[in-house]
XYZ file of C-alpha atoms in Angstrom:
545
model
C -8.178 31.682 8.787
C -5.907 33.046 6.526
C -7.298 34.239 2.999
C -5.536 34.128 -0.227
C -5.713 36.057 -3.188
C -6.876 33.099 -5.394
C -9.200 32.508 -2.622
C -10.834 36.015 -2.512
C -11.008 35.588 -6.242
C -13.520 32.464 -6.370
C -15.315 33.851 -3.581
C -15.945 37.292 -4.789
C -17.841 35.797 -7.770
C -19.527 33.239 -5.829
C -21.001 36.638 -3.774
C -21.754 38.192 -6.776
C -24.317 35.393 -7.808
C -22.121 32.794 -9.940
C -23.806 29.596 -9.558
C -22.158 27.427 -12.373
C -18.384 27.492 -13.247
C -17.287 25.004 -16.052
C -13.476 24.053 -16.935
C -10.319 21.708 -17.010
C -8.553 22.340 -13.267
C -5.189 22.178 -13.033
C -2.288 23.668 -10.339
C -2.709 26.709 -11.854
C -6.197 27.265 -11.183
C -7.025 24.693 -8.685
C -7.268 26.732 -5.828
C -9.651 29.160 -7.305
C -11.882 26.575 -8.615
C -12.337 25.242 -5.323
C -13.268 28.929 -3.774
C -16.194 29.138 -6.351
C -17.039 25.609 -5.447
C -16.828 26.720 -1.324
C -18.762 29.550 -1.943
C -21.590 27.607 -3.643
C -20.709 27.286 -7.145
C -21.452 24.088 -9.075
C -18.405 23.177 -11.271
C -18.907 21.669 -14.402
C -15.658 19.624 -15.322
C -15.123 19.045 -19.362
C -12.568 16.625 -21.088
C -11.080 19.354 -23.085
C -10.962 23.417 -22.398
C -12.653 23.900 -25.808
C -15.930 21.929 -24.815
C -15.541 23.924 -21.282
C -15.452 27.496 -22.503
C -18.315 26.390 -25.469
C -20.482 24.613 -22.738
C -20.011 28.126 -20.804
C -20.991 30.321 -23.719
C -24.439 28.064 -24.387
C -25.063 28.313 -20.666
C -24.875 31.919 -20.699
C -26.980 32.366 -24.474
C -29.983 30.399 -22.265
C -29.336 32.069 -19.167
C -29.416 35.376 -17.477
C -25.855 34.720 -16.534
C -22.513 35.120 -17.704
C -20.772 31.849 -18.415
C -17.704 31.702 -16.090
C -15.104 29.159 -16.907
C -11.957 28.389 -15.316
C -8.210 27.008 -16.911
C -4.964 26.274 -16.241
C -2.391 28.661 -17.495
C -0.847 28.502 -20.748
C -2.232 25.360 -22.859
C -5.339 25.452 -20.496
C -5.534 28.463 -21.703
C -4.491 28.246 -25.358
C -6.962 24.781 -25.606
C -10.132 27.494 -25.467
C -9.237 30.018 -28.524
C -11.526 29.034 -30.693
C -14.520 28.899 -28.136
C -13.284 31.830 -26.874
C -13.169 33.623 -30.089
C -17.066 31.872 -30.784
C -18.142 33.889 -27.809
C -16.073 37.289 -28.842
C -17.785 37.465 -32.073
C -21.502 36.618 -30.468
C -21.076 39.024 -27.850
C -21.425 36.375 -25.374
C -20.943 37.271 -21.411
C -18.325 35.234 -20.625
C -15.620 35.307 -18.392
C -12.541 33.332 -18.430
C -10.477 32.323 -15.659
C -6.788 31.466 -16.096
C -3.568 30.508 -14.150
C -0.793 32.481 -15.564
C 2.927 32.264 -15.605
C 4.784 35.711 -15.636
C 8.747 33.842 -16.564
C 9.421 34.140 -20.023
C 11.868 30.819 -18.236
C 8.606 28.836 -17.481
C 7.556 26.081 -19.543
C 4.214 27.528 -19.621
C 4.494 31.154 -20.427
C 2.936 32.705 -23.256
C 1.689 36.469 -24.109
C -1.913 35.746 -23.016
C -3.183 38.888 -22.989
C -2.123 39.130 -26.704
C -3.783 35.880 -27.014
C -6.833 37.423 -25.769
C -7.134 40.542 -28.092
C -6.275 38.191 -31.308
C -9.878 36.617 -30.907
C -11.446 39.558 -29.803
C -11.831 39.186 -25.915
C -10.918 41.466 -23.445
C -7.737 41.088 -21.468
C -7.448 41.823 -17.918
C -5.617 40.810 -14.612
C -5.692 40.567 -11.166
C -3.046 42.470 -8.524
C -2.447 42.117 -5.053
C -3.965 44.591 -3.447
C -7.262 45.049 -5.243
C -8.009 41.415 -6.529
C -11.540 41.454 -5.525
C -12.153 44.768 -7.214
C -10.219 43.463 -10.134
C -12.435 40.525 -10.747
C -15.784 42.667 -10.059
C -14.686 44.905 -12.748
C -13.942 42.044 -15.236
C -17.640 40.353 -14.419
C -18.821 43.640 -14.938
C -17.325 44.011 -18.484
C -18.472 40.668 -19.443
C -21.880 41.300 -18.357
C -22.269 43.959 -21.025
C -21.998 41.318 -23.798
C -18.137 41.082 -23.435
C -16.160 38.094 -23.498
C -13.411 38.813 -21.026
C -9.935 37.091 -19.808
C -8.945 37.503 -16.173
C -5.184 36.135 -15.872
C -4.623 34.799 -12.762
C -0.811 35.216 -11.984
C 0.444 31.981 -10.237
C 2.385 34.463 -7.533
C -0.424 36.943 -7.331
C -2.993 34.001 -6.399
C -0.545 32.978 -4.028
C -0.338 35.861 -1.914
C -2.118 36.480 1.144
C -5.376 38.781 0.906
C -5.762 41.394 3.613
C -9.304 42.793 2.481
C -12.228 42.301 4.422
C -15.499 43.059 2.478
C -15.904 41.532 -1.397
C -17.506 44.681 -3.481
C -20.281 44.221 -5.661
C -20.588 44.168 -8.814
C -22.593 47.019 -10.511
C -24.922 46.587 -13.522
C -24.065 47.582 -16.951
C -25.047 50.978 -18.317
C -27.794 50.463 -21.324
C -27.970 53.137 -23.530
C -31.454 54.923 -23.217
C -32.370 54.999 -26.823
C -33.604 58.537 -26.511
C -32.215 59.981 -29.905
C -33.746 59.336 -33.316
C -36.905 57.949 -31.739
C -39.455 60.569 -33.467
C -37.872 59.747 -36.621
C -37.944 56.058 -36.439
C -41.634 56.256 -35.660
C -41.890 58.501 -38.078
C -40.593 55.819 -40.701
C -43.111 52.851 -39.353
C -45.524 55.069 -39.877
C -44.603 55.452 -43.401
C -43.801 52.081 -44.163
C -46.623 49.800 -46.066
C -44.253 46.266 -46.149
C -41.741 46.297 -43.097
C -40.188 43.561 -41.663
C -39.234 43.027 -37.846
C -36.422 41.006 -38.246
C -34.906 40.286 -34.601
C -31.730 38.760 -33.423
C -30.381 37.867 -30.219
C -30.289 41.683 -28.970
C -33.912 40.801 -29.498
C -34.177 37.715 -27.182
C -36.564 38.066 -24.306
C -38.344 41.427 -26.181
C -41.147 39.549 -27.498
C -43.801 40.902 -26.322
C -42.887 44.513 -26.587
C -41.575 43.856 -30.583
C -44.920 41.983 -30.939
C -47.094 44.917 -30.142
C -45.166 47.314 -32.250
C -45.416 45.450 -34.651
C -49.063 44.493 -34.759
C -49.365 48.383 -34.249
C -47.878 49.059 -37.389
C -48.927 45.892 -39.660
C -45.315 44.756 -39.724
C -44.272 40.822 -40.438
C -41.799 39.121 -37.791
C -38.702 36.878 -38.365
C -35.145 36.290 -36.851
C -31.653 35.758 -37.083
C -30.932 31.886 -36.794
C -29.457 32.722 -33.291
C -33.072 33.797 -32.682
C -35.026 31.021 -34.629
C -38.452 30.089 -31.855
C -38.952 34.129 -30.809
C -42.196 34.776 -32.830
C -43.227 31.076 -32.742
C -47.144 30.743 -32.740
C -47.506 33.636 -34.210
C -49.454 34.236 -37.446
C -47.099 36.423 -39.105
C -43.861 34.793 -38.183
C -41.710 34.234 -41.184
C -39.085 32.193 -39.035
C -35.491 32.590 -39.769
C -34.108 35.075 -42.464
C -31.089 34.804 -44.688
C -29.926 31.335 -45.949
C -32.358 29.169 -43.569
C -35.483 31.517 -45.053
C -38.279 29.559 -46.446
C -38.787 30.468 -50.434
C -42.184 32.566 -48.904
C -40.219 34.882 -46.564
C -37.307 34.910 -48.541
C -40.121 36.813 -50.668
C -41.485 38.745 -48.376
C -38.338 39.666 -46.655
C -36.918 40.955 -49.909
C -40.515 42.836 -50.611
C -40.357 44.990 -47.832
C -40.192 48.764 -48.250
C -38.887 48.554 -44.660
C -36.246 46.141 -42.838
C -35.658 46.863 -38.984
C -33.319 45.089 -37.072
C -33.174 44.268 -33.746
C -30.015 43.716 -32.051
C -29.929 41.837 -35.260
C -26.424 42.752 -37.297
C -27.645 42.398 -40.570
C -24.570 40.591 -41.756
C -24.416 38.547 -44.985
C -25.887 35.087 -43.596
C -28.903 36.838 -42.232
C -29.368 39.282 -45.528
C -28.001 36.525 -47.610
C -25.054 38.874 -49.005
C -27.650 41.943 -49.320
C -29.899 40.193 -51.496
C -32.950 40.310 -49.188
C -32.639 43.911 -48.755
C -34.289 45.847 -52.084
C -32.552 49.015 -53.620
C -34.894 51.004 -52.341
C -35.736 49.842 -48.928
C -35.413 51.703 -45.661
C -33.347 50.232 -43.291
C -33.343 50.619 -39.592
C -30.783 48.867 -36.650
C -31.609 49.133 -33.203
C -28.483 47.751 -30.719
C -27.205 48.748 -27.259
C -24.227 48.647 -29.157
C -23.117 51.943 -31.002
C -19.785 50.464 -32.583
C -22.706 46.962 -33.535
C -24.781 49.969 -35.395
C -23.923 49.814 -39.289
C -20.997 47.293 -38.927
C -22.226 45.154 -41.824
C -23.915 47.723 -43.955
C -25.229 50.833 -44.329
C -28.131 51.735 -42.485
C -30.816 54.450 -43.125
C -30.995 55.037 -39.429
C -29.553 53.744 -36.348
C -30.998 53.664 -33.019
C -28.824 52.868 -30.225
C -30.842 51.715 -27.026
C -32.214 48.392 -25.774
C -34.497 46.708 -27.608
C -37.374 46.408 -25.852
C -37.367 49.539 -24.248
C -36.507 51.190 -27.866
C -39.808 49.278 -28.721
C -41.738 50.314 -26.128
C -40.968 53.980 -26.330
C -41.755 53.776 -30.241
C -45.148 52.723 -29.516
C -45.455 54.823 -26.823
C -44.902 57.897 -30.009
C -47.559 56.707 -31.534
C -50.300 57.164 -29.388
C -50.097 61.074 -29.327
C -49.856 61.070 -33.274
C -54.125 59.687 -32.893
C -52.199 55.894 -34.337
C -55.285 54.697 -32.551
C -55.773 52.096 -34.977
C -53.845 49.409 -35.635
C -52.266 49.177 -39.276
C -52.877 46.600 -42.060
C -48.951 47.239 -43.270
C -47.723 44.113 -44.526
C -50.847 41.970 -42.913
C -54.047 40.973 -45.559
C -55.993 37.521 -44.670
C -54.623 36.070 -48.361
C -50.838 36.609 -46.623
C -52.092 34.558 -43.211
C -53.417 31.655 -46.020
C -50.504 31.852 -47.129
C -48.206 31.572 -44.219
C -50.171 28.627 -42.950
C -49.799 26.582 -45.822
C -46.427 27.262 -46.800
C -44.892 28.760 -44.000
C -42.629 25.808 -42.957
C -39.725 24.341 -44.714
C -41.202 20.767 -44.245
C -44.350 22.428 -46.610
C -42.351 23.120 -48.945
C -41.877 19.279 -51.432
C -39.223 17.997 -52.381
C -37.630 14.619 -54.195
C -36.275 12.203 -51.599
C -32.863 11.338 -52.101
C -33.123 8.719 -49.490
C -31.615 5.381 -51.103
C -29.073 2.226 -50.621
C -29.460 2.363 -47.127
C -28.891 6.078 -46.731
C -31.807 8.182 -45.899
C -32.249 12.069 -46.241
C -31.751 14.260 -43.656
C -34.775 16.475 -44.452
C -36.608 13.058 -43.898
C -34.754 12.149 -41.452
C -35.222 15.876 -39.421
C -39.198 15.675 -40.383
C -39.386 12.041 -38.315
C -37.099 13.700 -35.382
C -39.701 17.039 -35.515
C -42.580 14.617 -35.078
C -40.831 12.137 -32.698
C -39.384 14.418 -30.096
C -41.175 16.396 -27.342
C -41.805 20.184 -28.352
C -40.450 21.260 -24.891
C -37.057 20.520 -26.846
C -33.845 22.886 -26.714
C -31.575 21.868 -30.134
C -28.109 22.968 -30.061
C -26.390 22.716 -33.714
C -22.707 21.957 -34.841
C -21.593 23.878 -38.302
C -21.242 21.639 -41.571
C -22.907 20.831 -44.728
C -25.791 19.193 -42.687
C -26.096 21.785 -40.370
C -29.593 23.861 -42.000
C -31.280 20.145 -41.774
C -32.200 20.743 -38.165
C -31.961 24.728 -38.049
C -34.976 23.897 -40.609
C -36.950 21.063 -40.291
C -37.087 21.276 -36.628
C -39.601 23.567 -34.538
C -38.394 24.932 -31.383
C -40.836 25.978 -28.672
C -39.350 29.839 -28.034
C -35.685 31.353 -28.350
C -34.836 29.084 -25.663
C -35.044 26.334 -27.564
C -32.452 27.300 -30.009
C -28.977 27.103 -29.774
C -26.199 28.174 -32.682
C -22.830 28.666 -31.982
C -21.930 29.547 -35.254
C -20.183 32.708 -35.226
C -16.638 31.316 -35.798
C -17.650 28.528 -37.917
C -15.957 26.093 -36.592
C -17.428 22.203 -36.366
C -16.690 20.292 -33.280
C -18.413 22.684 -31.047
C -21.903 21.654 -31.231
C -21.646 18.831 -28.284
C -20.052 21.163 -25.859
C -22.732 23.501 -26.611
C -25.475 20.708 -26.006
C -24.041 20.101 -22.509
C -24.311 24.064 -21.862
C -27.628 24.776 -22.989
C -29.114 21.822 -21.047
C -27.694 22.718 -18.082
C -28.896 25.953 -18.218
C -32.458 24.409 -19.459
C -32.759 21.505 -17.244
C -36.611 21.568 -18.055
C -35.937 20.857 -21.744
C -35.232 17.446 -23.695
C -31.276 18.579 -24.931
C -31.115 17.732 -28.372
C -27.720 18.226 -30.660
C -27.842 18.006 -33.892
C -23.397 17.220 -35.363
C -22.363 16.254 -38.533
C -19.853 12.973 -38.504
C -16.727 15.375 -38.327
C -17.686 17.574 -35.520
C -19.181 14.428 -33.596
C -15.413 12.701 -33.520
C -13.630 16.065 -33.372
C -15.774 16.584 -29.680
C -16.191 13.357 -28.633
C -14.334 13.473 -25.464
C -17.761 15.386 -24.615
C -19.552 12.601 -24.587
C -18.464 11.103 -21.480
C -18.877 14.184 -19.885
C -22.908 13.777 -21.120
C -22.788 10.724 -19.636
C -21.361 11.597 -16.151
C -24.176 14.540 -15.434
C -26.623 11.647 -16.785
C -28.052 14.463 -19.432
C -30.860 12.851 -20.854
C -29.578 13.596 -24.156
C -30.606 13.039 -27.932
C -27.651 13.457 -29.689
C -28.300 12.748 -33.906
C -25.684 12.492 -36.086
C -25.822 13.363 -39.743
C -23.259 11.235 -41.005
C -21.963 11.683 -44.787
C -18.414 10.087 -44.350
C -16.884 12.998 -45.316
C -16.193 17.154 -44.456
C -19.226 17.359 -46.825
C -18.639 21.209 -47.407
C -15.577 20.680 -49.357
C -16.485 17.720 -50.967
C -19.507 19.814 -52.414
C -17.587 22.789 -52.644
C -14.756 21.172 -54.359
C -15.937 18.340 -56.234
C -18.232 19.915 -58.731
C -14.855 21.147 -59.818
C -13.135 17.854 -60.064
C -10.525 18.731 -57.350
C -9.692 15.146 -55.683
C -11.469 14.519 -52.544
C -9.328 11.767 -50.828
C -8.042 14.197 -47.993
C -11.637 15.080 -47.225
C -13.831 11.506 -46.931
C -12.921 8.931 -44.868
C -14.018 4.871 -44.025
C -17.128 4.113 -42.430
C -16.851 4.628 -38.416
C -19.696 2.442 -36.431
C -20.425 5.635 -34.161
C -23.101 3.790 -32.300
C -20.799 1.240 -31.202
C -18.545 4.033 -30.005
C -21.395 5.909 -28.504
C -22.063 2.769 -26.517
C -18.364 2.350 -25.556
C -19.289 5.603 -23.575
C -22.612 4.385 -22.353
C -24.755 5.839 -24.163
C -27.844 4.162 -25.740
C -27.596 4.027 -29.740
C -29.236 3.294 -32.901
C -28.402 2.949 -36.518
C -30.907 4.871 -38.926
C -30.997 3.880 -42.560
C -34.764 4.666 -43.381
C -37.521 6.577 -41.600
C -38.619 3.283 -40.603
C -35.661 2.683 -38.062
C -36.208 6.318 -36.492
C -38.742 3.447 -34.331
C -35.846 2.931 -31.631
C -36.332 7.365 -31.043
C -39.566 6.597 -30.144
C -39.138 3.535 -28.095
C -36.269 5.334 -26.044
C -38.367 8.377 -25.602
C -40.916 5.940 -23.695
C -38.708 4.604 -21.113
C -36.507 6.197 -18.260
C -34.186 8.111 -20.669
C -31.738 7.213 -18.128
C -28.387 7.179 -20.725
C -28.560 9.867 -23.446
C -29.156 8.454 -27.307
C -26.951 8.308 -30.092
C -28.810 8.480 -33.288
C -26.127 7.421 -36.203
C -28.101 8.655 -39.419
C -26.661 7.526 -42.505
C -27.048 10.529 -44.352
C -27.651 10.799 -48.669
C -24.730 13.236 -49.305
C -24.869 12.938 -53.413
C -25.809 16.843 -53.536
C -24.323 19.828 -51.405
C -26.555 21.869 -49.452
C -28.386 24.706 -51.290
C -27.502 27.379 -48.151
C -23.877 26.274 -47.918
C -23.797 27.020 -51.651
C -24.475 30.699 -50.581
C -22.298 30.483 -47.540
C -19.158 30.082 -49.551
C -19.883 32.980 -51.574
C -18.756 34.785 -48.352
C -15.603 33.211 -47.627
């Protein structure tokens, strides 16, 4: 049988291990799709190429895998920028598959490659003679944390493939982490307040950042892509930056020492530099040299892995008779303390629930006691989006998902799907606002087909609540930014979904009455939201824009 090159293509990455493929098919990558699909790939088909390449970055942020998504050429291709440049900016592995047209004549040309670089992905392309080595070396780019386009030219995937064995694809080269090592120890050892503060370069290191840091007395948070990594333990401060609680916004900006790890430090996690003291040491550990320093100045940069880095650290420590482990940052009054105000839902507050709209932090309370804790939440960006990030415990770093790089709304569905596929263990849970819901809501049928048994809860304001908070203080009209009540439940149900209304804490009763039955159609919570006053971390958000 003869073997094309579009063939070779899908079947080279079906040999090197790619077992999901999500994306829009048309002529112009039909063929390949159907290769991946032959070789034992399950394809994932979206309503729109933005939900496909943001289902493909969630899937690869709770997998070991690089999301792989595939495109037509040209709009197919143009439809993913802003997921695409979501995943650039997170350093998601991701590779994207699409058609291309080479005429400037054809209907469906554009500069893709250009297209590429704009967002921050890598561009690359297939030839004739070495199309299997061509699309080994773009999975192996992606797999370092790259998010990578491999154009597909139409006449290129046409031609006939004479090679006979598919190469593999070899792993990518870590950096050891050998330099600056004795000096990094040598500042834990130093340090009487530091502050582990882990992002997701830090994602599956939890043992080895735990025992460092018990070693050395140090206290434990995350970045918000990280929120659920030190869950459980008794000195986890949860997320840093403008999700911190008031007490580890405290500590956090207490501490003699900050390290991150694979953490960038940037101005949502730091909250614009204000959680980092004048005269506090700071430390950045990344596989990433060009990552090291990017946001701010560091005191010391360590490139390596990070839990190797970790490991080897402790591993310093031992011939320095650090027999002992460390007080640091630790005292029994700190562990009171942590227990009892340690969560944002300990923290009181007035409710603004009223005239049949209730508050979300009520509202996200009810859904933390309500749902399952073997839960993985995936969050769209908005006014309402630190409701969830906040009042809702996740389980491990798996049970996190934050797409939130780009800031764009209308992503958080897509992401949902993604996560959950990659999680199938795990009650999906997405958290949208009202404008991200509609602007993704071709996504919904695509819940429905896979029958996800979703919980999809939507904080509905009537309005892009950001700018009305961010503009209305001001007295700036608001017309162009609030809109008519839309019944989303009854739309949600035009898709087949199960749905519910929420007004008060009392109607979050139908959650609890579809968690007991076959969960057989995914849920549509429409919460009628209190939006009289902005949120406080979007307040500190826009200082950065």
């Amino acid at each position: 049988m003869t073997v094309n090159v579009a063939q070779a293509v899908g079947a080279t990455l079906a040999g090197l291990g790619v077992r999901t493929v999500f994306g829009v098919v048309g002529s112009g990558n039909f063929h390949v799709t159907n290769a991946l699909v032959a070789g034992g790939a399950r394809f994932v088909a979206a309503r729109h190429e933005a939900g496909a390449v943001t289902m493909a970055d969630a899937y690869a942020r709770m997998s070991s895998e690089a999301g792989v998504v595939t495109v037509h050429q040209g709009p197919g291709l143009t439809n993913t920028l802003t997921g695409l440049a979501e995943a650039a900016k997170s350093r998601t592995p991701l590779l994207l598959l699409a058609g291309e047209a080479t005429s400037p004549r054809s209907n469906f040309y554009v500069d893709q490659d250009a297209l590429a670089a704009a967002v921050g992905a890598v561009p690359a392309r297939i030839s004739v003679g070495r199309a299997a080595e061509d699309t080994a070396e773009a999975y192996r780019v992606a797999m370092t944390g790259r998010a990578v386009l491999l154009n597909l030219p139409l006449e290129v995937q046409a031609a006939g493939y004479a090679g006979t064995e598919l190469p593999e694809a070899t792993p990518p080269e870590l950096a050891e982490g050998v330099e600056g090592l004795e000096e990094f120890a040598d500042v834990l050892l130093g340090a009487r307040r530091p502050v582990f503060v882990a992002g997701r370069g830090g994602r599956g290191a939890r043992a080895e950042l735990v025992a460092l840091a018990d070693r050395v007395g140090a206290l434990l948070a995350t970045s918000a892509v990280a929120k659920g990594l030190f869950r459980g333990s008794t000195w986890d401060l949860d997320v840093s930056g403008g999700f911190a609680t008031p007490l580890a916004a405290e500590l956090i900006g207490d501490a003699d020492v900050i390290v991150g790890w694979g953490c960038a430090l940037n101005m949502w996690t730091m909250r614009h530099g204000t959680l980092i003291g004048p005269e506090t040491t700071v430390v950045q550990v990344d596989h990433d040299q060009d990552a090291i320093g990017a946001h701010r100045p560091v005191s010391l940069g360590v490139v390596g892995d990070v839990a190797e880095t970790a490991r080897r650290v402790l591993d310093l420590l031992d011939p320095r008779h650090v027999t002992t482990f460390r007080m640091g940052y630790r005292s029994p009054g700190l562990a009171e303390r942590l227990a009892r105000e340690g969560r944002w839902r300990d923290v009181p507050y007035e409710d603004w629930g009223s005239g049949g709209r209730i508050d979300p932090r009520t509202l996200s309370i009810g859904l933390d006691d309500l749902l399952p804790d073997n839960r993985i939440i995936a969050t769209d960006s908005g006014n309402f989006m630190g409701y969830p990030a906040m009042f809702m415990d996740v389980p491990d770093e798996c049970g996190f998902v934050f797409t939130q790089a780009f800031q764009s709304i209308g992503l958080g569905l897509a992401t949902a799907v993604g996560a959950a596929l990659a999680r199938p263990d795990r009650l999906p849970v997405a958290a949208l606002g009202d404008g991200g819901a509609l602007m993704g809501i071709a996504e919904l049928e695509t819940v429905v087909r896979l029958g996800l048994p979703m919980v999809i809860v939507v904080y509905d304001d009537e309005a892009y609540g950001a700018e009305v908070h961010h503009f209305g203080p001001d007295g700036f009209p608001l017309g162009t930014v609030t809109f008519p009540p839309a019944d989303l439940a009854a739309i949600a149900r035009g898709f087949g979904c199960d749905a519910l209304t929420v007004r008060d804490k009392e109607d979050l009763s139908g959650v609890a009455e579809w968690l007991k039955g076959p969960r057989d159609r995914p849920l549509l919570v429409h919460a009628k939201v209190a939006a009289e006053r902005g949120s406080w971390w979007l307040e500190e958000a826009f200082r950065g824009h």
